[in-house]
Amino acid sequence: GTGTWRIHLLEGNRTAGLEATRRQEELAEVFAEAWGRGQSWRVAIQKGLSLLPEKRKAAAALSLGNALSSIGAELEGFTDAAVK
């Protein structure tokens, strides 16, 4: 019935949320590793991010900031300004 459908929908949303969280943490770990490889990597990352359209830059800054916060990472020299 309808109740069963709602339960499956809620379980699907919870699973999708967990999957997104895991992916966000993976993104943060990979980004932190790349950022930690040195200045030339940082410059390349910043150059790549600077090529994004303005709207995407803001989304990238938010996503990266959230992802890094989720794993407790504070990267030397990385701020939202690094995405601009």
PDB file of N, CA and C in Angstrom:
ATOM      1  N   GLY A   1       0.804  -1.191   0.000  1.00  0.00           N
ATOM      2  CA  GLY A   1       0.000   0.000   0.000  1.00  0.00           C
ATOM      3  C   GLY A   1       0.850   1.259   0.000  1.00  0.00           C
ATOM      4  N   THR A   2       0.190   2.344   0.221  1.00  0.00           N
ATOM      5  CA  THR A   2       0.851   3.652   0.216  1.00  0.00           C
ATOM      6  C   THR A   2       1.892   3.763   1.313  1.00  0.00           C
ATOM      7  N   GLY A   3       1.576   3.174   2.489  1.00  0.00           N
ATOM      8  CA  GLY A   3       2.532   3.214   3.604  1.00  0.00           C
ATOM      9  C   GLY A   3       3.835   2.527   3.255  1.00  0.00           C
ATOM     10  N   THR A   4       3.764   1.387   2.598  1.00  0.00           N
ATOM     11  CA  THR A   4       4.965   0.657   2.186  1.00  0.00           C
ATOM     12  C   THR A   4       5.782   1.485   1.202  1.00  0.00           C
ATOM     13  N   TRP A   5       5.098   2.129   0.268  1.00  0.00           N
ATOM     14  CA  TRP A   5       5.783   2.972  -0.717  1.00  0.00           C
ATOM     15  C   TRP A   5       6.529   4.109  -0.018  1.00  0.00           C
ATOM     16  N   ARG A   6       5.878   4.727   0.976  1.00  0.00           N
ATOM     17  CA  ARG A   6       6.522   5.830   1.708  1.00  0.00           C
ATOM     18  C   ARG A   6       7.748   5.353   2.472  1.00  0.00           C
ATOM     19  N   ILE A   7       7.660   4.184   3.072  1.00  0.00           N
ATOM     20  CA  ILE A   7       8.805   3.643   3.806  1.00  0.00           C
ATOM     21  C   ILE A   7       9.968   3.413   2.852  1.00  0.00           C
ATOM     22  N   HIS A   8       9.692   2.821   1.688  1.00  0.00           N
ATOM     23  CA  HIS A   8      10.762   2.586   0.712  1.00  0.00           C
ATOM     24  C   HIS A   8      11.353   3.908   0.221  1.00  0.00           C
ATOM     25  N   LEU A   9      10.515   4.914   0.029  1.00  0.00           N
ATOM     26  CA  LEU A   9      10.993   6.222  -0.405  1.00  0.00           C
ATOM     27  C   LEU A   9      11.899   6.830   0.658  1.00  0.00           C
ATOM     28  N   LEU A  10      11.478   6.758   1.916  1.00  0.00           N
ATOM     29  CA  LEU A  10      12.298   7.289   3.004  1.00  0.00           C
ATOM     30  C   LEU A  10      13.611   6.535   3.126  1.00  0.00           C
ATOM     31  N   GLU A  11      13.560   5.219   3.003  1.00  0.00           N
ATOM     32  CA  GLU A  11      14.785   4.425   3.065  1.00  0.00           C
ATOM     33  C   GLU A  11      15.703   4.770   1.895  1.00  0.00           C
ATOM     34  N   GLY A  12      15.124   4.973   0.726  1.00  0.00           N
ATOM     35  CA  GLY A  12      15.914   5.368  -0.442  1.00  0.00           C
ATOM     36  C   GLY A  12      16.565   6.718  -0.241  1.00  0.00           C
ATOM     37  N   ASN A  13      15.833   7.677   0.327  1.00  0.00           N
ATOM     38  CA  ASN A  13      16.399   8.999   0.593  1.00  0.00           C
ATOM     39  C   ASN A  13      17.523   8.914   1.613  1.00  0.00           C
ATOM     40  N   ARG A  14      17.325   8.094   2.644  1.00  0.00           N
ATOM     41  CA  ARG A  14      18.362   7.946   3.661  1.00  0.00           C
ATOM     42  C   ARG A  14      19.608   7.321   3.046  1.00  0.00           C
ATOM     43  N   THR A  15      19.410   6.295   2.214  1.00  0.00           N
ATOM     44  CA  THR A  15      20.542   5.650   1.548  1.00  0.00           C
ATOM     45  C   THR A  15      21.252   6.634   0.622  1.00  0.00           C
ATOM     46  N   ALA A  16      20.485   7.420  -0.126  1.00  0.00           N
ATOM     47  CA  ALA A  16      21.084   8.423  -1.017  1.00  0.00           C
ATOM     48  C   ALA A  16      21.855   9.452  -0.207  1.00  0.00           C
ATOM     49  N   GLY A  17      21.315   9.827   0.944  1.00  0.00           N
ATOM     50  CA  GLY A  17      21.999  10.789   1.804  1.00  0.00           C
ATOM     51  C   GLY A  17      23.313  10.234   2.334  1.00  0.00           C
ATOM     52  N   LEU A  18      23.289   8.969   2.738  1.00  0.00           N
ATOM     53  CA  LEU A  18      24.527   8.341   3.212  1.00  0.00           C
ATOM     54  C   LEU A  18      25.539   8.234   2.081  1.00  0.00           C
ATOM     55  N   GLU A  19      25.065   7.880   0.903  1.00  0.00           N
ATOM     56  CA  GLU A  19      25.949   7.782  -0.265  1.00  0.00           C
ATOM     57  C   GLU A  19      26.560   9.140  -0.579  1.00  0.00           C
ATOM     58  N   ALA A  20      25.762  10.184  -0.540  1.00  0.00           N
ATOM     59  CA  ALA A  20      26.272  11.535  -0.816  1.00  0.00           C
ATOM     60  C   ALA A  20      27.288  11.943   0.229  1.00  0.00           C
ATOM     61  N   THR A  21      27.039  11.612   1.493  1.00  0.00           N
ATOM     62  CA  THR A  21      27.973  11.943   2.567  1.00  0.00           C
ATOM     63  C   THR A  21      29.291  11.221   2.355  1.00  0.00           C
ATOM     64  N   ARG A  22      29.217   9.931   2.019  1.00  0.00           N
ATOM     65  CA  ARG A  22      30.444   9.169   1.784  1.00  0.00           C
ATOM     66  C   ARG A  22      31.224   9.765   0.615  1.00  0.00           C
ATOM     67  N   ARG A  23      30.525  10.130  -0.450  1.00  0.00           N
ATOM     68  CA  ARG A  23      31.185  10.725  -1.611  1.00  0.00           C
ATOM     69  C   ARG A  23      31.802  12.072  -1.245  1.00  0.00           C
ATOM     70  N   GLN A  24      31.100  12.828  -0.425  1.00  0.00           N
ATOM     71  CA  GLN A  24      31.616  14.126  -0.003  1.00  0.00           C
ATOM     72  C   GLN A  24      32.917  13.935   0.778  1.00  0.00           C
ATOM     73  N   GLU A  25      32.943  12.940   1.653  1.00  0.00           N
ATOM     74  CA  GLU A  25      34.155  12.671   2.418  1.00  0.00           C
ATOM     75  C   GLU A  25      35.282  12.195   1.510  1.00  0.00           C
ATOM     76  N   GLU A  26      34.956  11.388   0.508  1.00  0.00           N
ATOM     77  CA  GLU A  26      35.969  10.936  -0.446  1.00  0.00           C
ATOM     78  C   GLU A  26      36.526  12.129  -1.226  1.00  0.00           C
ATOM     79  N   LEU A  27      35.640  13.023  -1.655  1.00  0.00           N
ATOM     80  CA  LEU A  27      36.069  14.234  -2.356  1.00  0.00           C
ATOM     81  C   LEU A  27      37.029  15.035  -1.477  1.00  0.00           C
ATOM     82  N   ALA A  28      36.681  15.205  -0.221  1.00  0.00           N
ATOM     83  CA  ALA A  28      37.517  15.979   0.694  1.00  0.00           C
ATOM     84  C   ALA A  28      38.890  15.339   0.856  1.00  0.00           C
ATOM     85  N   GLU A  29      38.917  14.028   1.007  1.00  0.00           N
ATOM     86  CA  GLU A  29      40.197  13.339   1.182  1.00  0.00           C
ATOM     87  C   GLU A  29      41.088  13.478  -0.049  1.00  0.00           C
ATOM     88  N   VAL A  30      40.501  13.296  -1.224  1.00  0.00           N
ATOM     89  CA  VAL A  30      41.272  13.407  -2.469  1.00  0.00           C
ATOM     90  C   VAL A  30      41.742  14.845  -2.679  1.00  0.00           C
ATOM     91  N   PHE A  31      40.858  15.803  -2.437  1.00  0.00           N
ATOM     92  CA  PHE A  31      41.216  17.207  -2.610  1.00  0.00           C
ATOM     93  C   PHE A  31      42.332  17.581  -1.642  1.00  0.00           C
ATOM     94  N   ALA A  32      42.209  17.169  -0.380  1.00  0.00           N
ATOM     95  CA  ALA A  32      43.232  17.485   0.621  1.00  0.00           C
ATOM     96  C   ALA A  32      44.579  16.876   0.233  1.00  0.00           C
ATOM     97  N   GLU A  33      44.550  15.657  -0.284  1.00  0.00           N
ATOM     98  CA  GLU A  33      45.798  15.022  -0.715  1.00  0.00           C
ATOM     99  C   GLU A  33      46.439  15.810  -1.859  1.00  0.00           C
ATOM    100  N   ALA A  34      45.626  16.177  -2.852  1.00  0.00           N
ATOM    101  CA  ALA A  34      46.144  16.936  -3.992  1.00  0.00           C
ATOM    102  C   ALA A  34      46.679  18.299  -3.534  1.00  0.00           C
ATOM    103  N   TRP A  35      45.923  18.966  -2.662  1.00  0.00           N
ATOM    104  CA  TRP A  35      46.326  20.289  -2.167  1.00  0.00           C
ATOM    105  C   TRP A  35      47.654  20.193  -1.402  1.00  0.00           C
ATOM    106  N   GLY A  36      47.824  19.087  -0.700  1.00  0.00           N
ATOM    107  CA  GLY A  36      49.032  18.895   0.097  1.00  0.00           C
ATOM    108  C   GLY A  36      50.268  18.513  -0.702  1.00  0.00           C
ATOM    109  N   ARG A  37      50.121  18.329  -1.990  1.00  0.00           N
ATOM    110  CA  ARG A  37      51.265  17.934  -2.825  1.00  0.00           C
ATOM    111  C   ARG A  37      52.187  19.094  -3.187  1.00  0.00           C
ATOM    112  N   GLY A  38      51.820  20.281  -2.793  1.00  0.00           N
ATOM    113  CA  GLY A  38      52.730  21.400  -3.012  1.00  0.00           C
ATOM    114  C   GLY A  38      52.138  22.520  -3.837  1.00  0.00           C
ATOM    115  N   GLN A  39      52.956  23.551  -3.967  1.00  0.00           N
ATOM    116  CA  GLN A  39      52.513  24.786  -4.611  1.00  0.00           C
ATOM    117  C   GLN A  39      52.108  24.596  -6.071  1.00  0.00           C
ATOM    118  N   SER A  40      52.838  23.795  -6.819  1.00  0.00           N
ATOM    119  CA  SER A  40      52.483  23.622  -8.238  1.00  0.00           C
ATOM    120  C   SER A  40      51.113  22.946  -8.378  1.00  0.00           C
ATOM    121  N   TRP A  41      50.802  22.014  -7.499  1.00  0.00           N
ATOM    122  CA  TRP A  41      49.483  21.378  -7.511  1.00  0.00           C
ATOM    123  C   TRP A  41      48.412  22.390  -7.132  1.00  0.00           C
ATOM    124  N   ARG A  42      48.704  23.219  -6.140  1.00  0.00           N
ATOM    125  CA  ARG A  42      47.725  24.224  -5.707  1.00  0.00           C
ATOM    126  C   ARG A  42      47.415  25.205  -6.831  1.00  0.00           C
ATOM    127  N   VAL A  43      48.454  25.624  -7.524  1.00  0.00           N
ATOM    128  CA  VAL A  43      48.262  26.556  -8.642  1.00  0.00           C
ATOM    129  C   VAL A  43      47.411  25.896  -9.726  1.00  0.00           C
ATOM    130  N   ALA A  44      47.700  24.636 -10.037  1.00  0.00           N
ATOM    131  CA  ALA A  44      46.926  23.924 -11.065  1.00  0.00           C
ATOM    132  C   ALA A  44      45.464  23.751 -10.640  1.00  0.00           C
ATOM    133  N   ILE A  45      45.240  23.441  -9.376  1.00  0.00           N
ATOM    134  CA  ILE A  45      43.869  23.297  -8.870  1.00  0.00           C
ATOM    135  C   ILE A  45      43.141  24.624  -8.976  1.00  0.00           C
ATOM    136  N   GLN A  46      43.797  25.689  -8.541  1.00  0.00           N
ATOM    137  CA  GLN A  46      43.170  27.015  -8.601  1.00  0.00           C
ATOM    138  C   GLN A  46      42.897  27.440 -10.036  1.00  0.00           C
ATOM    139  N   LYS A  47      43.823  27.129 -10.943  1.00  0.00           N
ATOM    140  CA  LYS A  47      43.610  27.477 -12.344  1.00  0.00           C
ATOM    141  C   LYS A  47      42.399  26.730 -12.900  1.00  0.00           C
ATOM    142  N   GLY A  48      42.316  25.435 -12.605  1.00  0.00           N
ATOM    143  CA  GLY A  48      41.178  24.644 -13.065  1.00  0.00           C
ATOM    144  C   GLY A  48      39.861  25.180 -12.521  1.00  0.00           C
ATOM    145  N   LEU A  49      39.843  25.491 -11.238  1.00  0.00           N
ATOM    146  CA  LEU A  49      38.626  26.023 -10.627  1.00  0.00           C
ATOM    147  C   LEU A  49      38.261  27.389 -11.198  1.00  0.00           C
ATOM    148  N   SER A  50      39.272  28.176 -11.556  1.00  0.00           N
ATOM    149  CA  SER A  50      39.003  29.515 -12.091  1.00  0.00           C
ATOM    150  C   SER A  50      38.337  29.463 -13.466  1.00  0.00           C
ATOM    151  N   LEU A  51      38.437  28.334 -14.144  1.00  0.00           N
ATOM    152  CA  LEU A  51      37.828  28.186 -15.460  1.00  0.00           C
ATOM    153  C   LEU A  51      36.322  27.918 -15.396  1.00  0.00           C
ATOM    154  N   LEU A  52      35.834  27.615 -14.205  1.00  0.00           N
ATOM    155  CA  LEU A  52      34.397  27.353 -14.045  1.00  0.00           C
ATOM    156  C   LEU A  52      33.589  28.635 -14.199  1.00  0.00           C
ATOM    157  N   PRO A  53      32.371  28.527 -14.708  1.00  0.00           N
ATOM    158  CA  PRO A  53      31.479  29.688 -14.722  1.00  0.00           C
ATOM    159  C   PRO A  53      31.244  30.161 -13.282  1.00  0.00           C
ATOM    160  N   GLU A  54      30.956  31.438 -13.109  1.00  0.00           N
ATOM    161  CA  GLU A  54      30.807  32.024 -11.777  1.00  0.00           C
ATOM    162  C   GLU A  54      29.874  31.227 -10.873  1.00  0.00           C
ATOM    163  N   LYS A  55      28.735  30.825 -11.409  1.00  0.00           N
ATOM    164  CA  LYS A  55      27.763  30.074 -10.606  1.00  0.00           C
ATOM    165  C   LYS A  55      28.365  28.757 -10.116  1.00  0.00           C
ATOM    166  N   ARG A  56      29.125  28.111 -10.981  1.00  0.00           N
ATOM    167  CA  ARG A  56      29.745  26.822 -10.621  1.00  0.00           C
ATOM    168  C   ARG A  56      30.873  27.025  -9.609  1.00  0.00           C
ATOM    169  N   LYS A  57      31.589  28.156  -9.715  1.00  0.00           N
ATOM    170  CA  LYS A  57      32.646  28.449  -8.744  1.00  0.00           C
ATOM    171  C   LYS A  57      32.073  28.528  -7.340  1.00  0.00           C
ATOM    172  N   ALA A  58      30.955  29.228  -7.203  1.00  0.00           N
ATOM    173  CA  ALA A  58      30.317  29.364  -5.894  1.00  0.00           C
ATOM    174  C   ALA A  58      29.889  27.996  -5.368  1.00  0.00           C
ATOM    175  N   ALA A  59      29.321  27.170  -6.234  1.00  0.00           N
ATOM    176  CA  ALA A  59      28.897  25.825  -5.833  1.00  0.00           C
ATOM    177  C   ALA A  59      30.103  24.971  -5.452  1.00  0.00           C
ATOM    178  N   ALA A  60      31.188  25.104  -6.210  1.00  0.00           N
ATOM    179  CA  ALA A  60      32.406  24.342  -5.912  1.00  0.00           C
ATOM    180  C   ALA A  60      32.988  24.766  -4.568  1.00  0.00           C
ATOM    181  N   ALA A  61      33.030  26.058  -4.316  1.00  0.00           N
ATOM    182  CA  ALA A  61      33.559  26.558  -3.043  1.00  0.00           C
ATOM    183  C   ALA A  61      32.741  26.033  -1.875  1.00  0.00           C
ATOM    184  N   LEU A  62      31.428  26.074  -2.023  1.00  0.00           N
ATOM    185  CA  LEU A  62      30.544  25.583  -0.976  1.00  0.00           C
ATOM    186  C   LEU A  62      30.720  24.084  -0.770  1.00  0.00           C
ATOM    187  N   SER A  63      30.726  23.336  -1.850  1.00  0.00           N
ATOM    188  CA  SER A  63      30.876  21.875  -1.754  1.00  0.00           C
ATOM    189  C   SER A  63      32.213  21.485  -1.153  1.00  0.00           C
ATOM    190  N   LEU A  64      33.277  22.116  -1.623  1.00  0.00           N
ATOM    191  CA  LEU A  64      34.600  21.799  -1.088  1.00  0.00           C
ATOM    192  C   LEU A  64      34.711  22.192   0.385  1.00  0.00           C
ATOM    193  N   GLY A  65      34.194  23.361   0.723  1.00  0.00           N
ATOM    194  CA  GLY A  65      34.215  23.795   2.124  1.00  0.00           C
ATOM    195  C   GLY A  65      33.467  22.832   3.021  1.00  0.00           C
ATOM    196  N   ASN A  66      32.282  22.417   2.593  1.00  0.00           N
ATOM    197  CA  ASN A  66      31.485  21.457   3.367  1.00  0.00           C
ATOM    198  C   ASN A  66      32.191  20.106   3.468  1.00  0.00           C
ATOM    199  N   ALA A  67      32.746  19.668   2.357  1.00  0.00           N
ATOM    200  CA  ALA A  67      33.430  18.373   2.337  1.00  0.00           C
ATOM    201  C   ALA A  67      34.634  18.383   3.266  1.00  0.00           C
ATOM    202  N   LEU A  68      35.422  19.434   3.204  1.00  0.00           N
ATOM    203  CA  LEU A  68      36.601  19.524   4.068  1.00  0.00           C
ATOM    204  C   LEU A  68      36.203  19.610   5.535  1.00  0.00           C
ATOM    205  N   SER A  69      35.157  20.357   5.819  1.00  0.00           N
ATOM    206  CA  SER A  69      34.665  20.444   7.204  1.00  0.00           C
ATOM    207  C   SER A  69      34.195  19.093   7.711  1.00  0.00           C
ATOM    208  N   SER A  70      33.583  18.310   6.823  1.00  0.00           N
ATOM    209  CA  SER A  70      33.038  17.009   7.232  1.00  0.00           C
ATOM    210  C   SER A  70      34.119  16.051   7.713  1.00  0.00           C
ATOM    211  N   ILE A  71      35.351  16.227   7.242  1.00  0.00           N
ATOM    212  CA  ILE A  71      36.445  15.362   7.696  1.00  0.00           C
ATOM    213  C   ILE A  71      37.383  16.102   8.641  1.00  0.00           C
ATOM    214  N   GLY A  72      37.035  17.341   8.975  1.00  0.00           N
ATOM    215  CA  GLY A  72      37.855  18.117   9.916  1.00  0.00           C
ATOM    216  C   GLY A  72      39.165  18.601   9.330  1.00  0.00           C
ATOM    217  N   ALA A  73      39.221  18.746   8.018  1.00  0.00           N
ATOM    218  CA  ALA A  73      40.458  19.175   7.357  1.00  0.00           C
ATOM    219  C   ALA A  73      40.528  20.689   7.256  1.00  0.00           C
ATOM    220  N   GLU A  74      41.668  21.223   7.613  1.00  0.00           N
ATOM    221  CA  GLU A  74      41.957  22.642   7.405  1.00  0.00           C
ATOM    222  C   GLU A  74      43.223  22.694   6.574  1.00  0.00           C
ATOM    223  N   LEU A  75      43.080  23.129   5.344  1.00  0.00           N
ATOM    224  CA  LEU A  75      44.214  23.124   4.425  1.00  0.00           C
ATOM    225  C   LEU A  75      44.939  24.451   4.447  1.00  0.00           C
ATOM    226  N   GLU A  76      46.235  24.392   4.592  1.00  0.00           N
ATOM    227  CA  GLU A  76      47.057  25.599   4.586  1.00  0.00           C
ATOM    228  C   GLU A  76      46.891  26.328   3.256  1.00  0.00           C
ATOM    229  N   GLY A  77      46.498  27.574   3.329  1.00  0.00           N
ATOM    230  CA  GLY A  77      46.354  28.391   2.134  1.00  0.00           C
ATOM    231  C   GLY A  77      45.062  28.219   1.376  1.00  0.00           C
ATOM    232  N   PHE A  78      44.192  27.318   1.834  1.00  0.00           N
ATOM    233  CA  PHE A  78      42.924  27.137   1.131  1.00  0.00           C
ATOM    234  C   PHE A  78      41.811  27.877   1.849  1.00  0.00           C
ATOM    235  N   THR A  79      41.166  28.733   1.089  1.00  0.00           N
ATOM    236  CA  THR A  79      39.959  29.410   1.559  1.00  0.00           C
ATOM    237  C   THR A  79      39.016  29.450   0.386  1.00  0.00           C
ATOM    238  N   ASP A  80      37.832  29.941   0.589  1.00  0.00           N
ATOM    239  CA  ASP A  80      36.909  30.103  -0.541  1.00  0.00           C
ATOM    240  C   ASP A  80      37.544  30.983  -1.609  1.00  0.00           C
ATOM    241  N   ALA A  81      38.428  31.899  -1.181  1.00  0.00           N
ATOM    242  CA  ALA A  81      39.095  32.783  -2.136  1.00  0.00           C
ATOM    243  C   ALA A  81      39.992  31.996  -3.092  1.00  0.00           C
ATOM    244  N   ALA A  82      40.449  30.825  -2.663  1.00  0.00           N
ATOM    245  CA  ALA A  82      41.301  29.996  -3.513  1.00  0.00           C
ATOM    246  C   ALA A  82      40.537  29.473  -4.721  1.00  0.00           C
ATOM    247  N   VAL A  83      39.224  29.473  -4.626  1.00  0.00           N
ATOM    248  CA  VAL A  83      38.392  28.980  -5.729  1.00  0.00           C
ATOM    249  C   VAL A  83      38.155  30.072  -6.751  1.00  0.00           C
ATOM    250  N   LYS A  84      38.365  31.311  -6.397  1.00  0.00           N
ATOM    251  CA  LYS A  84      38.058  32.439  -7.276  1.00  0.00           C
ATOM    252  C   LYS A  84      39.138  32.714  -8.286  1.00  0.00           C
TER     253      LYS A  84
END
